[in-house]
CSV table of N, CA and C and ligand atoms in Angstrom, one decimal:
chain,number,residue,atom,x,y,z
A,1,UNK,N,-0.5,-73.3,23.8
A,1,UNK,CA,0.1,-72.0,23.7
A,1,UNK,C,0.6,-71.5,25.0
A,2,UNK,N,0.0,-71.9,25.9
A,2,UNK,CA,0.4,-71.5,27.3
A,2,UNK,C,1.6,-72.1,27.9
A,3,UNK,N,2.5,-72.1,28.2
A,3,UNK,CA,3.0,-73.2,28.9
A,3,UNK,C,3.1,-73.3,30.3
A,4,UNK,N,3.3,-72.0,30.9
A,4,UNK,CA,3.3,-72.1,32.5
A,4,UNK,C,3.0,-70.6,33.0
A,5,UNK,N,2.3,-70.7,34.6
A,5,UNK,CA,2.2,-69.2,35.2
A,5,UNK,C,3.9,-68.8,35.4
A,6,UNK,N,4.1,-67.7,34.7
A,6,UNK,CA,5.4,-67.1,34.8
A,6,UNK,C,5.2,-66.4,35.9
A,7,UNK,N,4.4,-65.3,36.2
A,7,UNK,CA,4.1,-64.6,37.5
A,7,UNK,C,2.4,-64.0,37.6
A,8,UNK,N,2.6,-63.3,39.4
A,8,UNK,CA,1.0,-62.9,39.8
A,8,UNK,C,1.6,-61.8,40.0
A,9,UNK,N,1.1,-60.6,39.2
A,9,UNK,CA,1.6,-59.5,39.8
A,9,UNK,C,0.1,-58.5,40.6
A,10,UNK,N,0.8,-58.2,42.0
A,10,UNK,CA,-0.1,-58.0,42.9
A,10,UNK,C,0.3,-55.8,43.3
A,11,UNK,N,-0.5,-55.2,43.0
A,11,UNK,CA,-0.6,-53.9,43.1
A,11,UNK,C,-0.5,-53.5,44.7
A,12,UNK,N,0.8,-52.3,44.8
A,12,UNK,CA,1.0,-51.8,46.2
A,12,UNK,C,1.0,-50.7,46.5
A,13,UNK,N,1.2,-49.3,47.3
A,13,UNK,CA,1.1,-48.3,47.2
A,13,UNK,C,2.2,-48.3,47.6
A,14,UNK,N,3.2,-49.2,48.4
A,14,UNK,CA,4.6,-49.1,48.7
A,14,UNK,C,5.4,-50.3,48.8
A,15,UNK,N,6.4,-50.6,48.0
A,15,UNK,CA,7.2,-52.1,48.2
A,15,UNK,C,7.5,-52.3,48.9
A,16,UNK,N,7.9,-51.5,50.3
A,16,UNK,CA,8.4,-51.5,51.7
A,16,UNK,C,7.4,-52.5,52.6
A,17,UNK,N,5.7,-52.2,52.3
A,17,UNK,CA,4.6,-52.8,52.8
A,17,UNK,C,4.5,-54.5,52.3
A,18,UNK,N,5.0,-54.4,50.7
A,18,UNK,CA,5.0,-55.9,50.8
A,18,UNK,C,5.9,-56.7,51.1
A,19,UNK,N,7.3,-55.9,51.3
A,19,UNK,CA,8.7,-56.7,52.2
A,19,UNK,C,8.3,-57.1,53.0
A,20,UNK,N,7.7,-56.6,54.1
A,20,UNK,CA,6.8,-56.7,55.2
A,20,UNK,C,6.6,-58.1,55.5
A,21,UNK,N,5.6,-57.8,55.0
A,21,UNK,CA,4.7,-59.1,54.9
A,21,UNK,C,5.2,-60.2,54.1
A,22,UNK,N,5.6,-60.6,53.0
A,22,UNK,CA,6.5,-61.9,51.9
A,22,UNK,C,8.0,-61.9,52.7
A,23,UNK,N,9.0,-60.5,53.3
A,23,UNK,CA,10.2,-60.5,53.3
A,23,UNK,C,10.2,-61.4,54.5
A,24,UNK,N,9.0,-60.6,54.8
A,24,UNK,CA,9.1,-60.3,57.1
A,24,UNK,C,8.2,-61.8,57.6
A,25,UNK,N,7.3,-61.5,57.0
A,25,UNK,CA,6.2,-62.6,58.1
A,25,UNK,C,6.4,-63.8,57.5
A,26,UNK,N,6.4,-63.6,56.2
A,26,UNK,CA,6.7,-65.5,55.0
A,26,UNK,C,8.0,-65.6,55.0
A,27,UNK,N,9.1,-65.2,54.9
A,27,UNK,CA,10.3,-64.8,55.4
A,27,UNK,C,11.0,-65.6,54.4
A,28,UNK,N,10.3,-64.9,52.8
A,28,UNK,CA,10.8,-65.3,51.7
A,28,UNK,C,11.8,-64.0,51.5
A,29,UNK,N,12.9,-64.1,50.4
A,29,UNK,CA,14.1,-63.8,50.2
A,29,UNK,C,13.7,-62.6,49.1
A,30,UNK,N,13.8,-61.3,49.5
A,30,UNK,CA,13.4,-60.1,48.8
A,30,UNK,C,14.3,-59.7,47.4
A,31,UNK,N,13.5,-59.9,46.5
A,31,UNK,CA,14.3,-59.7,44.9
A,31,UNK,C,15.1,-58.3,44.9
A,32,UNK,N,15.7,-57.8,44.0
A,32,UNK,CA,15.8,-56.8,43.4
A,32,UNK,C,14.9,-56.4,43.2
A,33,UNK,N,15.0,-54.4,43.6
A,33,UNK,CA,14.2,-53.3,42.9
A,33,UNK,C,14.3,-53.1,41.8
A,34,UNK,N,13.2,-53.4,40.3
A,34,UNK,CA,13.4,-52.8,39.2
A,34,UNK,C,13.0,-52.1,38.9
A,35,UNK,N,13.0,-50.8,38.1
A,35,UNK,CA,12.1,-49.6,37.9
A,35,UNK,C,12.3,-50.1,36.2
A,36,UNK,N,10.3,-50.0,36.0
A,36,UNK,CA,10.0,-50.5,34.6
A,36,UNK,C,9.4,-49.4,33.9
A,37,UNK,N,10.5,-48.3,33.0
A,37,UNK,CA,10.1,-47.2,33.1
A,37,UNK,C,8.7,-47.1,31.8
A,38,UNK,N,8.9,-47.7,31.2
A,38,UNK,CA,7.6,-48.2,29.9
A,38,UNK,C,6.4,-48.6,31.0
A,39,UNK,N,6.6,-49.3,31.7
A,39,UNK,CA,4.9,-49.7,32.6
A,39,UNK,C,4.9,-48.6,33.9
A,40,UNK,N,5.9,-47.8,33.9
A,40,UNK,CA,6.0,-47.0,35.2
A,40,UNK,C,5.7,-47.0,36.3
A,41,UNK,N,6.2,-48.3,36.9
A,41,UNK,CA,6.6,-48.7,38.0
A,41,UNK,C,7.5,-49.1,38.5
A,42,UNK,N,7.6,-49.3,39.9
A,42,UNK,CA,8.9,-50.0,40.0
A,42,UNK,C,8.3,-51.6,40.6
A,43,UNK,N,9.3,-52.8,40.5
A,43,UNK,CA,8.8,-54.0,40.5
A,43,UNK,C,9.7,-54.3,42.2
A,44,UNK,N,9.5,-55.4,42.8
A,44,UNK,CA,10.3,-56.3,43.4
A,44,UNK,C,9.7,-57.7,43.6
A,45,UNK,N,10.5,-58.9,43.6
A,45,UNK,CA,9.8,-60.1,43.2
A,45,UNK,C,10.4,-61.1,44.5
A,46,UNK,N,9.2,-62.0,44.5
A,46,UNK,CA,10.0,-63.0,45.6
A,46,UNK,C,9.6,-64.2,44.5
A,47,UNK,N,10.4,-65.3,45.1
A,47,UNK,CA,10.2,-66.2,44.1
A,47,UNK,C,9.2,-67.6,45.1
A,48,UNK,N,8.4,-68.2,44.4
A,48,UNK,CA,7.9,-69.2,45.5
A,48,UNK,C,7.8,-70.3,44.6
A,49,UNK,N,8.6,-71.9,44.9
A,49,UNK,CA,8.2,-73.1,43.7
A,49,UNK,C,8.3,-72.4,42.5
A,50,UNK,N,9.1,-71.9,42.3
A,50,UNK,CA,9.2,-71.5,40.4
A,50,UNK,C,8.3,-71.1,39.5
A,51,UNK,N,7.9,-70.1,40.9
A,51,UNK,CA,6.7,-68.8,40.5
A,51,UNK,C,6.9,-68.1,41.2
A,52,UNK,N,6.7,-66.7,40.5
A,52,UNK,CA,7.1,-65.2,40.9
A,52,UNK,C,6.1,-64.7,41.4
A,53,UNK,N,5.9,-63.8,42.6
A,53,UNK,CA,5.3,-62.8,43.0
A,53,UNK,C,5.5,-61.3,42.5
A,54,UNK,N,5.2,-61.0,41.7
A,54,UNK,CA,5.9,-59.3,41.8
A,54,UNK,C,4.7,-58.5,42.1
A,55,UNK,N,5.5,-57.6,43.1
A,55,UNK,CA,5.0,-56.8,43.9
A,55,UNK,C,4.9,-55.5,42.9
A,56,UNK,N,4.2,-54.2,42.4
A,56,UNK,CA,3.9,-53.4,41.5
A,56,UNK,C,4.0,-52.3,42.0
A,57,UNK,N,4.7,-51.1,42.1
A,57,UNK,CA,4.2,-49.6,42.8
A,57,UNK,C,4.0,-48.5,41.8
A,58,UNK,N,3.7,-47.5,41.7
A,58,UNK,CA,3.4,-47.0,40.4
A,58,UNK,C,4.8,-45.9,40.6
A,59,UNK,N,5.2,-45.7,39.9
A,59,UNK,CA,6.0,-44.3,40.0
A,59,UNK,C,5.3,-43.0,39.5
A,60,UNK,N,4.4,-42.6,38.8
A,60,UNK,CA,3.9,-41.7,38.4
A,60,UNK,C,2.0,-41.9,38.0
A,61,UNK,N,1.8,-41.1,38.5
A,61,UNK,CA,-0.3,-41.0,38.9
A,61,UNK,C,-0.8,-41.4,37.9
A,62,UNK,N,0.2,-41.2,36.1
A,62,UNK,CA,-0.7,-41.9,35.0
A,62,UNK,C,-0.4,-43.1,35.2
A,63,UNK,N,0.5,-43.8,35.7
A,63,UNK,CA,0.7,-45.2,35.6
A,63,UNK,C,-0.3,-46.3,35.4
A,64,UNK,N,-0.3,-46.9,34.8
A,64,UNK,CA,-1.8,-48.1,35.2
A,64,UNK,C,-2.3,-48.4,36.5
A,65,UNK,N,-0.7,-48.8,37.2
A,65,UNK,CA,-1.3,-49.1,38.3
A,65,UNK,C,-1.7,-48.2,39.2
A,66,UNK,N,-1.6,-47.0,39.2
A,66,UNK,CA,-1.9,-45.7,39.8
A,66,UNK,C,-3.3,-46.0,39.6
A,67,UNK,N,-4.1,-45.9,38.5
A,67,UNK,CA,-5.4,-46.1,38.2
A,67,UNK,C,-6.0,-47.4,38.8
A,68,UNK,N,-5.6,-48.0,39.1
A,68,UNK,CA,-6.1,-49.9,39.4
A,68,UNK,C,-5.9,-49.2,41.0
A,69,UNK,N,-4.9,-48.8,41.5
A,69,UNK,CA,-5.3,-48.4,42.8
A,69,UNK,C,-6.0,-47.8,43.8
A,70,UNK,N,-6.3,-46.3,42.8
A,70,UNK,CA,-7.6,-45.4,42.9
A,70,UNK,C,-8.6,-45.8,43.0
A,71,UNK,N,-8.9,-47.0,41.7
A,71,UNK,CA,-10.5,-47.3,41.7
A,71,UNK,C,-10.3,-48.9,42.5
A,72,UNK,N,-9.6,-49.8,42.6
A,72,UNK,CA,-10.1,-51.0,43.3
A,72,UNK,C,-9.3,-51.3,44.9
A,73,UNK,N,-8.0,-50.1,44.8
A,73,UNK,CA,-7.0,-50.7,46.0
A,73,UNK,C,-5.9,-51.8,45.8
A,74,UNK,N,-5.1,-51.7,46.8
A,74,UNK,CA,-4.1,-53.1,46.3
A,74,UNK,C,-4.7,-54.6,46.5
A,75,UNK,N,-4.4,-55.3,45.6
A,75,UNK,CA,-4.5,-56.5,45.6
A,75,UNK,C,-4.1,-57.3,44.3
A,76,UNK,N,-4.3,-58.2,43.2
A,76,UNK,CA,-4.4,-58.9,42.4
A,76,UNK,C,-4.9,-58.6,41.9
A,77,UNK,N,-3.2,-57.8,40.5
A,77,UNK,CA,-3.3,-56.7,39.6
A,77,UNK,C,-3.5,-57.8,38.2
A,78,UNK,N,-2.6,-58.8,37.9
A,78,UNK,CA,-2.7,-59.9,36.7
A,78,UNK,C,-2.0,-60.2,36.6
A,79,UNK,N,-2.2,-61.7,36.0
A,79,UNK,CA,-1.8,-63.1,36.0
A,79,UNK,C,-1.1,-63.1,34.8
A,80,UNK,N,0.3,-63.5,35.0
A,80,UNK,CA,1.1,-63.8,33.4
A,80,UNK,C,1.4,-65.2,33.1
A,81,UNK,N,0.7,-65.5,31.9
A,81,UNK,CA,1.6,-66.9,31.4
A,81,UNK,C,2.4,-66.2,30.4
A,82,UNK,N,3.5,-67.4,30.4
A,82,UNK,CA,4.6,-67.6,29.5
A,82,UNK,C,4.5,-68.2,28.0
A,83,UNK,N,4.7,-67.9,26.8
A,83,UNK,CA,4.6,-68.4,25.8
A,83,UNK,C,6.1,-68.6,25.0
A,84,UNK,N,6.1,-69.3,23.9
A,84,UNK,CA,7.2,-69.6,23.6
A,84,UNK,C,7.5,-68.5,22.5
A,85,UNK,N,6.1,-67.8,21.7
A,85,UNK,CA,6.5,-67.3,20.9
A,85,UNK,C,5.8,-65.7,21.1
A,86,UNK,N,5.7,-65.3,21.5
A,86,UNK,CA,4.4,-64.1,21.5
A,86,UNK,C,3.3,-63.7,20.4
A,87,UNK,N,4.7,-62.9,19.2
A,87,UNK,CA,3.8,-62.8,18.3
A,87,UNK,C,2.9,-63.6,17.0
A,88,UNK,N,3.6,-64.9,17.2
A,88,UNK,CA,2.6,-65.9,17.2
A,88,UNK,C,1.3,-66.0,17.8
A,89,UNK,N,1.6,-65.8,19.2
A,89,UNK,CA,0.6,-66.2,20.1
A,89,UNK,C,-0.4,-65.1,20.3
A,90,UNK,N,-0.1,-63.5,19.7
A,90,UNK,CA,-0.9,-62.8,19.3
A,90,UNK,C,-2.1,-62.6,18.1
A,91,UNK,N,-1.4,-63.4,17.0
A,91,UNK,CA,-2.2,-64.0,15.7
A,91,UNK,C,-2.9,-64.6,16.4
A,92,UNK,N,-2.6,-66.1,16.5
A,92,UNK,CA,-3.6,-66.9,16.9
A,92,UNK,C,-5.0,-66.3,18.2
A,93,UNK,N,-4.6,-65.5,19.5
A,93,UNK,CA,-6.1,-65.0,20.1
A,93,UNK,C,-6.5,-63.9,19.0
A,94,UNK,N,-5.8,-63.1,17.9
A,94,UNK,CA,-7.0,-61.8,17.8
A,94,UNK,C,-7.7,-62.9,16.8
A,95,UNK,N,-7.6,-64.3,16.2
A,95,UNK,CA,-8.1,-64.9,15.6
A,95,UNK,C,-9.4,-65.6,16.5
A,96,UNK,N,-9.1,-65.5,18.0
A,96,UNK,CA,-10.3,-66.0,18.6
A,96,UNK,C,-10.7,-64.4,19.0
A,97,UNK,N,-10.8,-63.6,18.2
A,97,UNK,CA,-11.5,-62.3,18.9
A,97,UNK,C,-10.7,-61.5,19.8
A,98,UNK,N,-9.8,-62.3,21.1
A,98,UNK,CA,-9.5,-61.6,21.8
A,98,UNK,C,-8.8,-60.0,21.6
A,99,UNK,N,-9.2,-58.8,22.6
A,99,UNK,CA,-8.9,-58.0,22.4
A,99,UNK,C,-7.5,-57.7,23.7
A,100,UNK,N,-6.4,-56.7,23.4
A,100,UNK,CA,-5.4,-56.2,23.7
A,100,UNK,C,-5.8,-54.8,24.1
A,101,UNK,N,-4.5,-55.0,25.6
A,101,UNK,CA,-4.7,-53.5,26.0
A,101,UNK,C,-3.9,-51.8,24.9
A,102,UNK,N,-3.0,-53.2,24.3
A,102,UNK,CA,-1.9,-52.1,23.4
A,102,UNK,C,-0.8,-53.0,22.8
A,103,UNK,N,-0.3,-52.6,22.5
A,103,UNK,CA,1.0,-53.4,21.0
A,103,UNK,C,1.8,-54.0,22.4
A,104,UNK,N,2.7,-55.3,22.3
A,104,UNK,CA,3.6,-56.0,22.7
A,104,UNK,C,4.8,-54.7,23.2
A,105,UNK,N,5.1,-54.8,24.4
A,105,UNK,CA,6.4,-53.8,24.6
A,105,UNK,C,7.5,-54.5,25.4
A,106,UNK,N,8.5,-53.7,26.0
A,106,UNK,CA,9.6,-54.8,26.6
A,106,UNK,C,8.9,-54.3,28.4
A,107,UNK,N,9.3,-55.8,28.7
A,107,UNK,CA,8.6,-55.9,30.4
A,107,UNK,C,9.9,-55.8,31.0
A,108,UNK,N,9.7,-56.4,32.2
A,108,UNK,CA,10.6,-57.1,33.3
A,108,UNK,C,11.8,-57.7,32.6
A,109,UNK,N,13.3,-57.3,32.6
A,109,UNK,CA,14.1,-58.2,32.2
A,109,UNK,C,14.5,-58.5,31.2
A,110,UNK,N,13.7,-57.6,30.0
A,110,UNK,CA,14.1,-57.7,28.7
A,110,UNK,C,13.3,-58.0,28.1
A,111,UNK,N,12.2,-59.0,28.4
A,111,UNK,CA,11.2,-59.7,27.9
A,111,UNK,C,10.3,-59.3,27.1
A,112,UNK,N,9.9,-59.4,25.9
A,112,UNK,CA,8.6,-58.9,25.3
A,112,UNK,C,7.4,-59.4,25.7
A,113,UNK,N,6.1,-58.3,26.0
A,113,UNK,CA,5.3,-58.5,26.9
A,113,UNK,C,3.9,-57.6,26.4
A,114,UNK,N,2.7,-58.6,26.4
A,114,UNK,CA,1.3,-58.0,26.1
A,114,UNK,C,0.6,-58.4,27.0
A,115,UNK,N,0.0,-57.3,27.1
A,115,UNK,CA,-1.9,-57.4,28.2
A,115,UNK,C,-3.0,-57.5,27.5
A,116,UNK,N,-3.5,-58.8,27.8
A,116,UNK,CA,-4.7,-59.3,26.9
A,116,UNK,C,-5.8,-58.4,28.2
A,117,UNK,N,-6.9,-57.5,27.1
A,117,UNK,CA,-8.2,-57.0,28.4
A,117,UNK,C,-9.0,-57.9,28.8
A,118,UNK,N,-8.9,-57.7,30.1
A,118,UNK,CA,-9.4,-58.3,31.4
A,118,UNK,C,-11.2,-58.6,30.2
A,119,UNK,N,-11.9,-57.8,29.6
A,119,UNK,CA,-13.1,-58.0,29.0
A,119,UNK,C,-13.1,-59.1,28.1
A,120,UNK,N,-12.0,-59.4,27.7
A,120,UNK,CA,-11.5,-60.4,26.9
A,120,UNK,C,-11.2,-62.0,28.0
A,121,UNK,N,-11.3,-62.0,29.1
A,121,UNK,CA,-10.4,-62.9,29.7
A,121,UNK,C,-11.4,-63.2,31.0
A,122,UNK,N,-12.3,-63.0,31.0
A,122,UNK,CA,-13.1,-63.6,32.0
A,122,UNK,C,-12.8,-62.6,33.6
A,123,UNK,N,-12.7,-61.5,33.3
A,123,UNK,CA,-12.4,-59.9,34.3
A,123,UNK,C,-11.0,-60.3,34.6
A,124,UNK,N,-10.4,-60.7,34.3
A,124,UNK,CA,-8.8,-60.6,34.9
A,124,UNK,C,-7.9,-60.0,33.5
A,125,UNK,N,-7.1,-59.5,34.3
A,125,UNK,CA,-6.4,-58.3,33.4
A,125,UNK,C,-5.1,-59.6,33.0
A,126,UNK,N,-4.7,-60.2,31.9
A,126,UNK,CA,-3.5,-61.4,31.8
A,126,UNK,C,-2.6,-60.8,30.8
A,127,UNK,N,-0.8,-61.0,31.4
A,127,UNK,CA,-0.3,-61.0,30.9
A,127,UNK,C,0.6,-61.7,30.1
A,128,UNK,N,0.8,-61.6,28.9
A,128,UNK,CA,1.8,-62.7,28.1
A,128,UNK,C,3.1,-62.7,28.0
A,129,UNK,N,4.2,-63.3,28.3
A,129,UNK,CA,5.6,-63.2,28.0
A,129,UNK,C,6.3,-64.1,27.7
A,130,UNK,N,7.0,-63.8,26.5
A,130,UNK,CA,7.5,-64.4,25.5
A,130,UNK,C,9.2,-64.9,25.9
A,131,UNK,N,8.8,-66.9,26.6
A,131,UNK,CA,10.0,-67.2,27.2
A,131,UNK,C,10.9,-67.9,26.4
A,132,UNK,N,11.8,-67.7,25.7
A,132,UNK,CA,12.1,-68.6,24.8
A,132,UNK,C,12.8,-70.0,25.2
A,133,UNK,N,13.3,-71.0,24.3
A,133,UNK,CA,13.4,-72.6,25.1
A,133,UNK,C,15.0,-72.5,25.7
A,134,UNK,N,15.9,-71.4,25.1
A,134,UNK,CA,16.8,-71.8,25.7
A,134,UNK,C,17.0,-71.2,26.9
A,135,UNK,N,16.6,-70.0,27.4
A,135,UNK,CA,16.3,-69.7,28.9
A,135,UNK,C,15.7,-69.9,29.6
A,136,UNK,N,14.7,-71.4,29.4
A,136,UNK,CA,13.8,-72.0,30.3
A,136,UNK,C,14.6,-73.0,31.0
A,137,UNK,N,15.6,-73.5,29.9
A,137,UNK,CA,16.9,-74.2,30.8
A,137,UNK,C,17.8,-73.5,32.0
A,138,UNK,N,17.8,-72.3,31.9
A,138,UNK,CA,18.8,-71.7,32.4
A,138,UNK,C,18.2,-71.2,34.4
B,1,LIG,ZN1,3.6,-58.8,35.2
């Protein structure tokens, strides 16, 4: 079901802070700003070996990650694999029990995208996104 880590998305209080450090000190090549107004944030990603870093800032106090920041601080917000089908691949875990933060919505880039709860997943908050085969070529 899985096929590969798509991305690690890591919680910030400012994307400027993690340019810094991935742009500045690892002196990897700073992505586009996207503002993801459904997750209410805005994103920037560096790419490393054909895995994404995205960096996470909240735009607004209800955001998730506003709350993830309050209570734990920045660091390693959750881990996304890539699936070929999503809603497939949603049948199949609520059939192993697993539980969801909320219905599949569009992510990063167009993508359809679910958060399986971290209570479900051994404490890590994981996200699913639905890659299909012909933009795996691309
Ligand atoms: Zn993500």
């Amino acid at each position: 079901m899985l096929k590969k880590i798509d991305h690690i998305g890591i919680a910030v209080r400012h994307l400027a802070d993690a340019a810094a450090v991935y742009g500045g000190a690892f002196g990897l090549e700073a992505g586009e700003i996207e503002t993801i107004p459904g997750q209410k944030v805005r994103v920037q990603k560096f790419q490393i070996g054909g895995i994404r870093i995205e960096f996470l800032e909240p735009i607004s106090d209800d955001s998730p990650v506003s709350k993830f920041l309050a209570k734990r601080g920045e660091g390693v917000h959750h881990l996304c694999y890539a699936v070929s089908d999503l809603d497939q691949a949603v049948r199949e875990l609520k059939s192993h029990e697993m539980a969801f933060t909320g219905e599949p919505v569009i992510g990063s880039d167009g993508k359809p995208i679910i958060f399986i709860h971290p209570g479900s997943a051994n404490g890590v908050l994981i996200e699913l996104v639905e890659e299909r085969q012909a933009e795996q070529n691309s």
